[in-house]
Coordinates of C-alpha atoms in Angstrom, one line a residue:
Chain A
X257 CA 0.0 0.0 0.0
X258 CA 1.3 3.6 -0.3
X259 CA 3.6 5.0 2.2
X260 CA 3.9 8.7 2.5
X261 CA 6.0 11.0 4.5
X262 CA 4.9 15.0 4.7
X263 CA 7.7 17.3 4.7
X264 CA 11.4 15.3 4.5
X265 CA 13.4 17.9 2.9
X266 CA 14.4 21.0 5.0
X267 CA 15.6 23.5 2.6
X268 CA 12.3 23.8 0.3
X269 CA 8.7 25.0 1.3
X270 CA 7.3 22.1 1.7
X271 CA 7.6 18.6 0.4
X272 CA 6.9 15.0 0.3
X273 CA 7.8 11.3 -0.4
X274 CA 5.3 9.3 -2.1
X275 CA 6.2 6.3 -2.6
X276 CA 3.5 3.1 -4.3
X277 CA 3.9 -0.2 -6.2
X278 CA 7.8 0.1 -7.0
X279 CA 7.3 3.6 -7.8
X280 CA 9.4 6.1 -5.4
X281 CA 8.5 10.1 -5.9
X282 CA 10.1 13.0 -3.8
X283 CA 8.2 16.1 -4.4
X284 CA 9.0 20.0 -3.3
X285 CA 6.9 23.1 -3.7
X286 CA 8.4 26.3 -3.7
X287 CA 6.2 29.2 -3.5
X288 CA 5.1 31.8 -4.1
X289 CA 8.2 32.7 -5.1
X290 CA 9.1 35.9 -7.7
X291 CA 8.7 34.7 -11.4
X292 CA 10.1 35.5 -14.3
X293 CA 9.4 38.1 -16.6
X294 CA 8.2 36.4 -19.3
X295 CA 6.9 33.8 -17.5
X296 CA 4.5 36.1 -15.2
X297 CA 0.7 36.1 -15.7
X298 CA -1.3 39.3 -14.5
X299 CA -4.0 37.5 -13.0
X300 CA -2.8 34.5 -11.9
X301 CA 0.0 32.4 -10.4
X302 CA 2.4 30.8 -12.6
X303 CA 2.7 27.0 -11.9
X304 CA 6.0 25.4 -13.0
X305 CA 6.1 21.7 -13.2
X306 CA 10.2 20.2 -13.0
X307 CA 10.0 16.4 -13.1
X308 CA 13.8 14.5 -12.9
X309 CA 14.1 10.7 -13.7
X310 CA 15.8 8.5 -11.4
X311 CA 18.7 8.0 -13.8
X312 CA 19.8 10.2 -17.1
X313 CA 18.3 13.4 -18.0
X314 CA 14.6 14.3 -18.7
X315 CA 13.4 14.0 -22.3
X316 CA 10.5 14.2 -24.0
X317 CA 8.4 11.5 -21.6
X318 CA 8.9 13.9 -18.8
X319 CA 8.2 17.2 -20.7
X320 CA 4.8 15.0 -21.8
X321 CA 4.2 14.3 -18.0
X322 CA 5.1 17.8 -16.7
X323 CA 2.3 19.0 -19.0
X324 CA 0.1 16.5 -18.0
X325 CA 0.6 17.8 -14.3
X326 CA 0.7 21.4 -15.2
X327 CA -2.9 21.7 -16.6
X328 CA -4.2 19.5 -13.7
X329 CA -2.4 21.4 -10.8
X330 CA -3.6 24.8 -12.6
X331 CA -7.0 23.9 -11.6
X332 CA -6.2 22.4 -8.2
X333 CA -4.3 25.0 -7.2
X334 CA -6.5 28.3 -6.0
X335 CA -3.7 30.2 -8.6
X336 CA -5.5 33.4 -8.4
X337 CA -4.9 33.9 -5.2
X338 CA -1.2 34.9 -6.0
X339 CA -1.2 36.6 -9.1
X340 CA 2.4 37.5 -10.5
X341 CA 4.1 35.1 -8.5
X342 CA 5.4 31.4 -9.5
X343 CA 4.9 28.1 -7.5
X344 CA 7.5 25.8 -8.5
X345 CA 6.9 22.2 -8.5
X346 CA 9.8 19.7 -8.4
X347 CA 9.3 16.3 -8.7
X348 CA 12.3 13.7 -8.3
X349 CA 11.9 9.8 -9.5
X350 CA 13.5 8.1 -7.0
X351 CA 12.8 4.6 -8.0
X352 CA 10.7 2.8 -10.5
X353 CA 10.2 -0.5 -11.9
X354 CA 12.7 -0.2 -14.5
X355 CA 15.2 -1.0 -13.1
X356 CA 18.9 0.4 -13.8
X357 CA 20.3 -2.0 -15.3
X358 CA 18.5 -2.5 -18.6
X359 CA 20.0 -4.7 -21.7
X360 CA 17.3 -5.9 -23.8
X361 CA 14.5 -3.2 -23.8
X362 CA 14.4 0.5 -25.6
X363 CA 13.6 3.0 -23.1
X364 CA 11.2 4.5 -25.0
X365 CA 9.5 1.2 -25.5
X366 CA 8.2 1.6 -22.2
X367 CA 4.7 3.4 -21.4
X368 CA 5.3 6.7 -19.3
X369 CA 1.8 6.1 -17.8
X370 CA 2.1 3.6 -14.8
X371 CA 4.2 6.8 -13.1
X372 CA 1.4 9.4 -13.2
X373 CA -0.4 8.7 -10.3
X374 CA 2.6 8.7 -8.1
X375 CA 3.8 12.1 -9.4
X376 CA 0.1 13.2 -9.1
X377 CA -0.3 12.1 -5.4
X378 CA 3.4 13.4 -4.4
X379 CA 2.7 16.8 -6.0
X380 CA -0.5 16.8 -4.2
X381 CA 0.7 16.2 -0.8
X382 CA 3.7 18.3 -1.3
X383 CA 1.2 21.0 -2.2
X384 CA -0.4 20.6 1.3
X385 CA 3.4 20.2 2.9
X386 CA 3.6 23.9 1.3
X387 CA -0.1 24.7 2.6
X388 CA -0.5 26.4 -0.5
X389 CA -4.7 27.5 -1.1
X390 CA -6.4 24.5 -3.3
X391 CA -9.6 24.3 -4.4
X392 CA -9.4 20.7 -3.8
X393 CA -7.4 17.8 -3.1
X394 CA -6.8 14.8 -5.5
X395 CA -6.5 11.0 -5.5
X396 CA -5.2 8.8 -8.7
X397 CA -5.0 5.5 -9.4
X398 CA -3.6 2.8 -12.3
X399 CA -5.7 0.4 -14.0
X400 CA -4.4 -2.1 -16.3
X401 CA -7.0 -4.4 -18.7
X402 CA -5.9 -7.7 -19.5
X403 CA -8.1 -9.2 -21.8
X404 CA -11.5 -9.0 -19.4
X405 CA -9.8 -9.0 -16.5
X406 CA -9.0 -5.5 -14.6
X407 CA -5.9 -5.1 -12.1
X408 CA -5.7 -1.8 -10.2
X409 CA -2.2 -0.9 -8.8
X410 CA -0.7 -3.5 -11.5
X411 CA 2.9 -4.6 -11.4
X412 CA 5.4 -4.5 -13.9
X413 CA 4.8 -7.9 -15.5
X414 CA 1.0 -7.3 -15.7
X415 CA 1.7 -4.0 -17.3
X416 CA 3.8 -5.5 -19.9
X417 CA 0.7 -8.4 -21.1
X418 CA -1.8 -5.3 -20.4
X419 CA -4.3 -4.9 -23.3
X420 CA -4.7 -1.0 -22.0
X421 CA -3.9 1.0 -19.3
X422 CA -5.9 4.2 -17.6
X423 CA -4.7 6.5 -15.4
X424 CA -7.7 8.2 -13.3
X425 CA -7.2 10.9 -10.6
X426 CA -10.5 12.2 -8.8
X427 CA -11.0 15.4 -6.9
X428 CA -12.1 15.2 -3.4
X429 CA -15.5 16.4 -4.7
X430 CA -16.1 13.3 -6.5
X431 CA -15.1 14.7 -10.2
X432 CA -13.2 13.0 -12.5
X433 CA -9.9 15.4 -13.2
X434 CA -7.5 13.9 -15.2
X435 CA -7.9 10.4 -17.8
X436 CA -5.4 9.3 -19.6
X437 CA -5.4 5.6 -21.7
X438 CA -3.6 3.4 -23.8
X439 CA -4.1 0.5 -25.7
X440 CA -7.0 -1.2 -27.3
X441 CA -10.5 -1.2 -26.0
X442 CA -13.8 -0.4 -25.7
X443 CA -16.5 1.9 -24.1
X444 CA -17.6 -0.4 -21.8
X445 CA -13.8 -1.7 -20.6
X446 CA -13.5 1.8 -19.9
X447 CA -16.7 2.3 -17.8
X448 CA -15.7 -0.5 -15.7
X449 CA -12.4 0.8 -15.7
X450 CA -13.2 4.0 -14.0
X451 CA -15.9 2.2 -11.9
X452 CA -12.7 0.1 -10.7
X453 CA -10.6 3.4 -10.4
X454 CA -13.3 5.4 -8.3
X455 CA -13.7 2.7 -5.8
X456 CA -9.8 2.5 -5.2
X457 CA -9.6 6.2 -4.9
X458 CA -13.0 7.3 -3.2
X459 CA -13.8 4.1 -1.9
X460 CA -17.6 2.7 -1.7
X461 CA -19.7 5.9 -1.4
X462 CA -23.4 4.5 -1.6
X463 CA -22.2 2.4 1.9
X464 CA -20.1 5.6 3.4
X465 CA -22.3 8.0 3.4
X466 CA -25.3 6.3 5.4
X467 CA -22.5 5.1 8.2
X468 CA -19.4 7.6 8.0
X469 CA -18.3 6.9 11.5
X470 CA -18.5 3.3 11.6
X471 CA -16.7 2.8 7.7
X472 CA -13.3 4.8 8.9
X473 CA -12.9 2.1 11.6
X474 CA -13.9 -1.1 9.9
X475 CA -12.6 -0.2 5.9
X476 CA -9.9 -2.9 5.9
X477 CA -9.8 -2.0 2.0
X478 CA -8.1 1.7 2.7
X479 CA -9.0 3.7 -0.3
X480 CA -6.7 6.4 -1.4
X481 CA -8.4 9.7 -0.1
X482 CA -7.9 8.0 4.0
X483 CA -4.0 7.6 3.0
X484 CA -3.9 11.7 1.8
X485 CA -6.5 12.1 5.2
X486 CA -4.5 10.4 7.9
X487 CA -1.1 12.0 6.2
X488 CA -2.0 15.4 6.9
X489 CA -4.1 14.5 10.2
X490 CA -0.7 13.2 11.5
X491 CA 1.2 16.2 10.5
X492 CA -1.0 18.7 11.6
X493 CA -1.3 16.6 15.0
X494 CA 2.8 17.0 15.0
X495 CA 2.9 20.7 14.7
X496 CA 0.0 20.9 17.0
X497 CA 1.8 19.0 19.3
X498 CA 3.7 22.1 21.9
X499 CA 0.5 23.4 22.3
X500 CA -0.4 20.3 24.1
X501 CA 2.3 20.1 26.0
X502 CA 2.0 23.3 26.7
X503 CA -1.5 22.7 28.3
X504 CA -0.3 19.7 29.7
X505 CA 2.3 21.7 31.2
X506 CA 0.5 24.4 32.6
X507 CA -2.4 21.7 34.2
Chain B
X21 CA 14.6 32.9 -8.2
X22 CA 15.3 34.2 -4.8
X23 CA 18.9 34.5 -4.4
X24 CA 20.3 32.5 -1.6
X25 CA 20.6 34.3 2.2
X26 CA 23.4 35.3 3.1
X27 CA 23.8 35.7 6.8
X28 CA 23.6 39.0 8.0
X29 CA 26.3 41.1 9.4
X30 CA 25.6 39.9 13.3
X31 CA 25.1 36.6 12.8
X32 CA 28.4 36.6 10.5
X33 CA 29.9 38.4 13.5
X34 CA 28.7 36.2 16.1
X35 CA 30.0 32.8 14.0
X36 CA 33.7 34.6 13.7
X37 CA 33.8 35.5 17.4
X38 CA 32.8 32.1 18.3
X39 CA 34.9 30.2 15.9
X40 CA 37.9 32.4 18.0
X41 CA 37.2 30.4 20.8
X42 CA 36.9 27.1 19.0
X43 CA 33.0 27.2 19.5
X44 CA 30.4 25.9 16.2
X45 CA 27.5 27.3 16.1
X46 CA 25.9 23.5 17.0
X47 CA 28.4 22.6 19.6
X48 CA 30.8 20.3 17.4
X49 CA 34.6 20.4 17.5
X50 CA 36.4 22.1 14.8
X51 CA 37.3 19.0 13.5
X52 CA 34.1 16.8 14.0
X53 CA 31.6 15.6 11.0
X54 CA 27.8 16.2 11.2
X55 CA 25.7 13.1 11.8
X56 CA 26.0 10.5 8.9
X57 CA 23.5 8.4 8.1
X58 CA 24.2 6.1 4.5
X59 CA 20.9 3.7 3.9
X60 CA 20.2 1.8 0.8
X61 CA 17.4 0.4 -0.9
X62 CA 16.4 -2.7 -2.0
X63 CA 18.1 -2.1 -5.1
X64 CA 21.8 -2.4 -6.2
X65 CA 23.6 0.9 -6.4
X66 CA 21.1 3.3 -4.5
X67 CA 22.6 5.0 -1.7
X68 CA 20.6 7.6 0.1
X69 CA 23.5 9.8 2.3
X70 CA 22.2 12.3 5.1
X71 CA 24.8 14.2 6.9
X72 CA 23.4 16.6 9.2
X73 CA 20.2 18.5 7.2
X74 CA 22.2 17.7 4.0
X75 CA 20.9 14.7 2.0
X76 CA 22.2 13.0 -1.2
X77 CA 20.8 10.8 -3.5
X78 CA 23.2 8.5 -5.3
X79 CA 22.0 6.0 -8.7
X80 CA 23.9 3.9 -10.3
X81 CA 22.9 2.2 -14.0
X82 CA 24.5 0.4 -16.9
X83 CA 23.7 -0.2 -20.0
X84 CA 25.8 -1.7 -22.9
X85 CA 27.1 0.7 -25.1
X86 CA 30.0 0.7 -28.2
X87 CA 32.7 2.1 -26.6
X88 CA 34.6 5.6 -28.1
X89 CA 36.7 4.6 -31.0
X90 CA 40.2 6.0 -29.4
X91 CA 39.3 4.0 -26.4
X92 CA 38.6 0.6 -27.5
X93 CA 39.2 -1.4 -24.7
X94 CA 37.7 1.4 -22.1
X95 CA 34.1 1.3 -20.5
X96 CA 32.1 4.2 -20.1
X97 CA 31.6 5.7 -16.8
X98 CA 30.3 9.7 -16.2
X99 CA 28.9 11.1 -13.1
X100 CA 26.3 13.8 -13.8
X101 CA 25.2 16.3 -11.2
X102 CA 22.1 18.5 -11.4
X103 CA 21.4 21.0 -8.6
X104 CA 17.5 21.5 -8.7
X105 CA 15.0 23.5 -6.5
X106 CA 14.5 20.9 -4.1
X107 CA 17.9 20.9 -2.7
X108 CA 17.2 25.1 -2.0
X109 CA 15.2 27.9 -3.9
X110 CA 18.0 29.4 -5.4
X111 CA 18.9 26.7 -7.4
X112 CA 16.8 27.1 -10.6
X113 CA 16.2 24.3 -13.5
X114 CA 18.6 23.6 -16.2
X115 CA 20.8 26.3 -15.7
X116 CA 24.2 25.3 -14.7
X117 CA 25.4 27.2 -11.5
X118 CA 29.1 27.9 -10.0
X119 CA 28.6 25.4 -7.9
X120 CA 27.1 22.5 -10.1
X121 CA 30.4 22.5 -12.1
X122 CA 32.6 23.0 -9.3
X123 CA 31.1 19.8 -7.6
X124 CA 31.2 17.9 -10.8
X125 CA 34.4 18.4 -11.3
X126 CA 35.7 17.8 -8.1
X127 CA 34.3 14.6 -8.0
X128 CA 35.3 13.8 -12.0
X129 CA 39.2 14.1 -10.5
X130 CA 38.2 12.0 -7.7
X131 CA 36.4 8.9 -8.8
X132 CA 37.2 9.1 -12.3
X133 CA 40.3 10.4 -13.4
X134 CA 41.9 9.0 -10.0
X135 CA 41.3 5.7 -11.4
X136 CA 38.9 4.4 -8.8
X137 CA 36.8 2.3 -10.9
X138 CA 39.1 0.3 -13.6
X139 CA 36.9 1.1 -16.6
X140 CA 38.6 -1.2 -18.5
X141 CA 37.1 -3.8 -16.5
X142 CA 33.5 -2.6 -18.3
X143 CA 35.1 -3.7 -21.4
X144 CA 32.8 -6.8 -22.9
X145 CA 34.1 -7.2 -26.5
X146 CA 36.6 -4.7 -27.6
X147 CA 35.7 -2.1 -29.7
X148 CA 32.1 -3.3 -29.8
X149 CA 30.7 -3.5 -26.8
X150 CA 30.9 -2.0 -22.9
X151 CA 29.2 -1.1 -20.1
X152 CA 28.5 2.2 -19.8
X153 CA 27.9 3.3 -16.4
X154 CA 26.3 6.2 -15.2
X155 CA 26.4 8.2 -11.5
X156 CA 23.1 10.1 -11.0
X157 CA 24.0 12.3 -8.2
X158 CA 20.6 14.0 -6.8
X159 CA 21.1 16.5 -4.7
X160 CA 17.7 16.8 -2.3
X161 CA 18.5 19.0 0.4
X162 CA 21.4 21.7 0.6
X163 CA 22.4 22.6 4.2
X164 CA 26.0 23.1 3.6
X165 CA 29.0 20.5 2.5
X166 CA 27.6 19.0 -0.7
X167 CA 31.3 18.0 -2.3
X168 CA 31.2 15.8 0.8
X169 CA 28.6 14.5 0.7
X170 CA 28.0 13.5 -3.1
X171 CA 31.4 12.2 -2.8
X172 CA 30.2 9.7 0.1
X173 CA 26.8 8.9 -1.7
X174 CA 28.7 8.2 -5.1
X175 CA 31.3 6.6 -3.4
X176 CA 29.1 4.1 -1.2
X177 CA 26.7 3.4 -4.2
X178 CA 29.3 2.2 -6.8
X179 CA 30.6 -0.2 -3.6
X180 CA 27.4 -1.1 -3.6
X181 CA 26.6 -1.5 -7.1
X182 CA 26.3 -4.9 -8.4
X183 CA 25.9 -4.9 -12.2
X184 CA 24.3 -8.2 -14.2
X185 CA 27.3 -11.2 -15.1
X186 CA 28.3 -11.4 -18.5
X187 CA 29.8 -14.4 -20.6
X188 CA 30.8 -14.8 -24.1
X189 CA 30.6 -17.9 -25.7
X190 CA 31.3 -18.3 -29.8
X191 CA 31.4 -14.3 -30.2
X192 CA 28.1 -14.3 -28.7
X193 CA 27.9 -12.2 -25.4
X194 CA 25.7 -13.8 -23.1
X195 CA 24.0 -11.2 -20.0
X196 CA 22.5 -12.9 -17.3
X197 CA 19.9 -11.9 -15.4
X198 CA 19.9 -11.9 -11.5
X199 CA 18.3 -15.6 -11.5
X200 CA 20.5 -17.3 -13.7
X201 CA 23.6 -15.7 -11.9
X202 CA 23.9 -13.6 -9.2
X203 CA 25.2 -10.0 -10.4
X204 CA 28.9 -9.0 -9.9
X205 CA 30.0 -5.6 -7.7
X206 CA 32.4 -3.5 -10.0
X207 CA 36.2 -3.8 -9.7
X208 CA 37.4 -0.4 -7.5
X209 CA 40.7 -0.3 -7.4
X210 CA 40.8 2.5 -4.1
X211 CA 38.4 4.3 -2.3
X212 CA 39.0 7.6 -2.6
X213 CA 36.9 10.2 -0.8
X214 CA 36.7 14.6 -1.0
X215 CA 37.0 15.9 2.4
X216 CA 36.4 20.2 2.6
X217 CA 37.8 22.6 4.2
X218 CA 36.7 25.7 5.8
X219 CA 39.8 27.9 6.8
X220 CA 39.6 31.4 8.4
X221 CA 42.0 33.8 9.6
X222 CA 44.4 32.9 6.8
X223 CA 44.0 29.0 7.7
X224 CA 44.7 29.3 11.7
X225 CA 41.1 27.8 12.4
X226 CA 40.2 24.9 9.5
X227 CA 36.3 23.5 10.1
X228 CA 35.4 20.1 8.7
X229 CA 32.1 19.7 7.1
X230 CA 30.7 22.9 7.0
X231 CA 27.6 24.2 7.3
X232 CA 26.0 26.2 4.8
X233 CA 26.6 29.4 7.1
X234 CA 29.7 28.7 8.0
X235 CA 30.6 28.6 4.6
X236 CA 29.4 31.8 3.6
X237 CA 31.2 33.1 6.6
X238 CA 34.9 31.5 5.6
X239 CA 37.6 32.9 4.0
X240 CA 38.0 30.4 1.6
X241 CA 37.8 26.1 1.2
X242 CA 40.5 23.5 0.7
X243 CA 38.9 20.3 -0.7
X244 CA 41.3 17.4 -0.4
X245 CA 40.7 13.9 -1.8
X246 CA 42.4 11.0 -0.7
X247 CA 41.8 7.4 -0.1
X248 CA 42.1 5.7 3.3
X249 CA 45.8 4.4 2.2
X250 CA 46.7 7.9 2.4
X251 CA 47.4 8.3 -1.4
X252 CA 46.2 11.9 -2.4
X253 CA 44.1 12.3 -5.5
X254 CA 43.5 16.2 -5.5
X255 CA 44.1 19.3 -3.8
X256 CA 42.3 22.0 -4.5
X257 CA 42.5 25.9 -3.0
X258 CA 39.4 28.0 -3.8
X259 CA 38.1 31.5 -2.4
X260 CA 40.9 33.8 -2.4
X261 CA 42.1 34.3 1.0
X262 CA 46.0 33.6 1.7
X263 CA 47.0 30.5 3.1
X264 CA 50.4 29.6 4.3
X265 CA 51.9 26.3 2.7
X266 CA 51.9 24.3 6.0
X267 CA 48.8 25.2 6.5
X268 CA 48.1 23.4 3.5
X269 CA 50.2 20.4 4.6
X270 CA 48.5 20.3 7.8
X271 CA 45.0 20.2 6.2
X272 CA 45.9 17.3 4.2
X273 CA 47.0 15.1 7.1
X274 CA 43.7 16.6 8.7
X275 CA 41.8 15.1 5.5
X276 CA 43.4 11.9 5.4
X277 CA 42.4 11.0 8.9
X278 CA 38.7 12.2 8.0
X279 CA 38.7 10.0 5.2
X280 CA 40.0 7.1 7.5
X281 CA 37.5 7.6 9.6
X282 CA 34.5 7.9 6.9
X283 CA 35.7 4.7 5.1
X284 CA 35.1 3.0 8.2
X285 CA 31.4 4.4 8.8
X286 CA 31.0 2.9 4.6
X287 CA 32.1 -0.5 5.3
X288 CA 30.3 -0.8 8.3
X289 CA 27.3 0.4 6.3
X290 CA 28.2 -2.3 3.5
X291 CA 29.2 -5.0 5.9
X292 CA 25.8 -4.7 7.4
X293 CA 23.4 -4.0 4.0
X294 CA 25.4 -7.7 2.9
X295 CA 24.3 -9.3 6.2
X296 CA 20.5 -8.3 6.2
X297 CA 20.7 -9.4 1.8
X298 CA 22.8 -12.7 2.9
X299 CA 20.1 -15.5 2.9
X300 CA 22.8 -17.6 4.3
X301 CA 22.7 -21.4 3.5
X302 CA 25.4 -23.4 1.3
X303 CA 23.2 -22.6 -2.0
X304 CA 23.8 -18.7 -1.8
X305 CA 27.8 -19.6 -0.8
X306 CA 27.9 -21.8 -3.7
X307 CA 26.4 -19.1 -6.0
X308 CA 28.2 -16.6 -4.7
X309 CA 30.5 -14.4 -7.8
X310 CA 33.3 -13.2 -5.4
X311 CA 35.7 -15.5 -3.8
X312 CA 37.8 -15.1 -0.5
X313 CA 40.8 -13.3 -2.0

């Protein structure tokens, strides 16, 4: 399941370690910092997306995935809040299922998809490390089709035999916000795709909203949105923390 | 892009009159390093380096290459630093900084043109085919002493390393992967490791391991690399300020015992990684690539 830590690096605004089926993603936000010239928009907050691979330079697959991230952060983010400033978004591989030590295949024979949701969900909670306004919050997932079967959080051998994979990422008011396939199939592979998806990321919501005190305690099957929830619950409980010692002091 | 702090004119002050009575601003003696912590992952040739607030991330990966044409019988090995904005604001993306080739090259005199790793070892068929090894150096987090500290995380990852066995047979090369046979660590030759130095009033006071502020503060930095055999690889003077040449002579005996003692804190990093991956049993000794010598 995904492991996250809030906030590991010292020097940037805020940051974040994401780290989810063999893929590893370190994530700092810096902002809002003074932009550019020709970079600076009047009215809103210029969003810069910086994503580094775990080995070798960034080429085109990352400049594909840094606009991918762009136009969905540009939304998340509450960017007119800071007009004429820039919030800089880093993103560092730090592993991924590749491997280093590749003979056989082409790197670009490989499908840049199966890392989206990691850099989604780092850049999300590195977002909140910053505590930087947002509209919303977002949770994404990986679904591979093979055939009529359907594998959420696939591993790099079931990517490979994959018919098609979808990326989904969700807001935390329930909208889809980012899709992204490849592959062969159908209409209806892709609705029970995204059915798959929503339940991983938002879990069952039919069941949670009639009991919403009972699911947090007995949902063995943690969807995605508790993971980004109890992340920032513990940090916020950590900086809270001297004011209860303080009031445990002065009692 | 903010331009790094500098420290202001009082707390420049107050590091100078402290450092006159041998005092660091966090309470360690002149000659003492920062905390190090080295972990790696569960992958060959990852080594994640802390020391103090400063933290370096250190990849190593191969692939088979044809070698250059005036090298036949050379492998390929480069080190490539990046400084992006998550080691510190000021750093900005894809523009090469002072510092970025400063660090690069201090390292490229140190693990590479020192001869560390053989390259010719990388050779698989002359003049067709090598390994071509690559050091991704990632800086995260920059709180003073990154030459160090990239030299530690390069260092302790290509020890680390273990790159897939290879056989020809008929012309034919043969790469196995990690089931057929277990993969082979590289052939290092020495260890060689960058140790800086901070010197102020004209190198009467030298600090080892700098923090960022105390760097800005210094007159100047030696960096010295050198291997635990006490072989020097490089000497290096930079920031202006006069030394005296004993001075000099004294910081190098000053780095060689630093490097001693940082060696020591790497194999006992290795020694333990290779315990917690040894499965034990006589099938993983009989499998094993290295032998006792």
């Amino acid at each position: 399941m995904a492991d996250v830590t809030l906030s590991p690096l010292h020097r940037a605004d805020g940051s974040a370690t994401f780290t989810s089926n063999g893929y590893s993603v370190v994530a700092a936000v810096n902002g809002p910092i003074e932009v550019q010239r020709r970079d600076e928009l009047p009215e809103e907050a210029a969003i810069d997306v910086a994503i580094r691979p775990a080995a070798g330079v960034g080429g085109v697959r990352e400049r594909h995935l840094e606009s991918i991230l762009q136009s969905t952060l540009r939304h998340v983010i509450l960017v007119s809040a800071h007009p004429r400033t820039l919030i800089q978004v880093t993103l560092q591989i730090i592993s991924s299922t590749e491997g280093s030590f590749n003979v056989g295949d082409l790197p670009q024979a490989t499908s840049n998809l199966p890392i989206l949701p990691a850099l989604l969900q780092a850049s999300i909670l590195a977002l909140l490390s910053t505590s930087i306004p947002l509209s919303m919050t977002l949770t994404a997932t990986l679904v591979a089709v093979d055939g009529q079967r359907l594998k959420s959080d696939p591993s790099a051998e079931e990517l490979k035999v994959a018919s098609s994979i979808h990326v989904f990422a969700f807001s935390s008011h329930g909208n889809l916000l980012v899709v992204e396939s490849e592959g062969e199939f159908g209409i209806e592979t892709w609705e029970e795709a995204y059915q798959n998806a929503r339940l991983a990321c938002r879990g069952d919501e039919e069941n949670d909203s009639e009991s919403e005190d009972v699911s947090m305690d007995s949902d063995n099957d943690t969807k995605l949105e508790d993971v980004l929830r109890i992340a920032v619950r513990q940090k916020v409980a950590r900086e809270q923390k001297w004011k209860l010692d303080l009031r445990s002091a002065t009692t | 892009m903010p331009r790094e702090a500098e420290p202001s004119i009082n707390e420049r002050a107050f590091i100078l009159e402290a450092l006159q009575e041998n005092i660091r601003l966090d309470g360690r003696p002149l000659d003492a390093f920062r905390e190090l912590h080295i972990a790696f992952g569960e992958e060959y040739g990852v080594a994640d380096v802390q020391l103090g607030k400063t933290r370096v991330l250190c990849r190593i990966s191969a692939s088979i290459a044809s070698p250059y044409p005036d090298r036949k019988f050379d492998g390929i090995f480069t080190i490539t630093t990046e400084l992006s904005p998550l080691a510190s604001p000021a750093f900005e993306v894809g523009r090469q900084s002072d510092l970025e080739t400063h660090l690069s090259r201090v390292l490229e005199t140190t693990l590479r043109r020192s001869q560390a790793l053989s390259t010719e070892s990388l050779c698989l068929i002359a003049g067709q085919k090598v390994w071509s090894l690559r050091a991704d150096i990632h800086i995260l987090s920059h709180f003073g002493n990154l030459i160090d500290t990239s030299c530690i995380a390069a260092l302790a990852a290509l020890r680390h390393c273990r790159i897939p066995d290879t056989s020809i047979k008929g012309g034919v090369l043969i790469v196995y992967t990690p089931l057929e046979r277990d993969p082979v660590p590289l052939a290092l030759l020495h260890h060689p490791l960058c140790i800086t130095l901070n010197y102020f009033e004209s190198g009467e006071k030298m600090l080892v391991d700098a923090t960022l502020q105390e760097q800005q503060c210094s007159e100047g930095e030696i960096v010295v690399s050198a291997n635990p055999q006490g072989e020097v690889c490089l000497v290096q003077k930079g920031g202006g300020g006069e030394v005296d040449a004993l001075v000099l002579l004294r910081g190098i005996g000053l780095a060689v015992g630093k490097v001693r003692e940082v060696g020591k804190v790497i194999d006992r990093v290795l020694e333990e990684d290779a315990k917690r991956r040894d499965k034990g049993g006589v099938v993983s000794r009989e499998l094993r690539a290295e032998n006792e010598r």
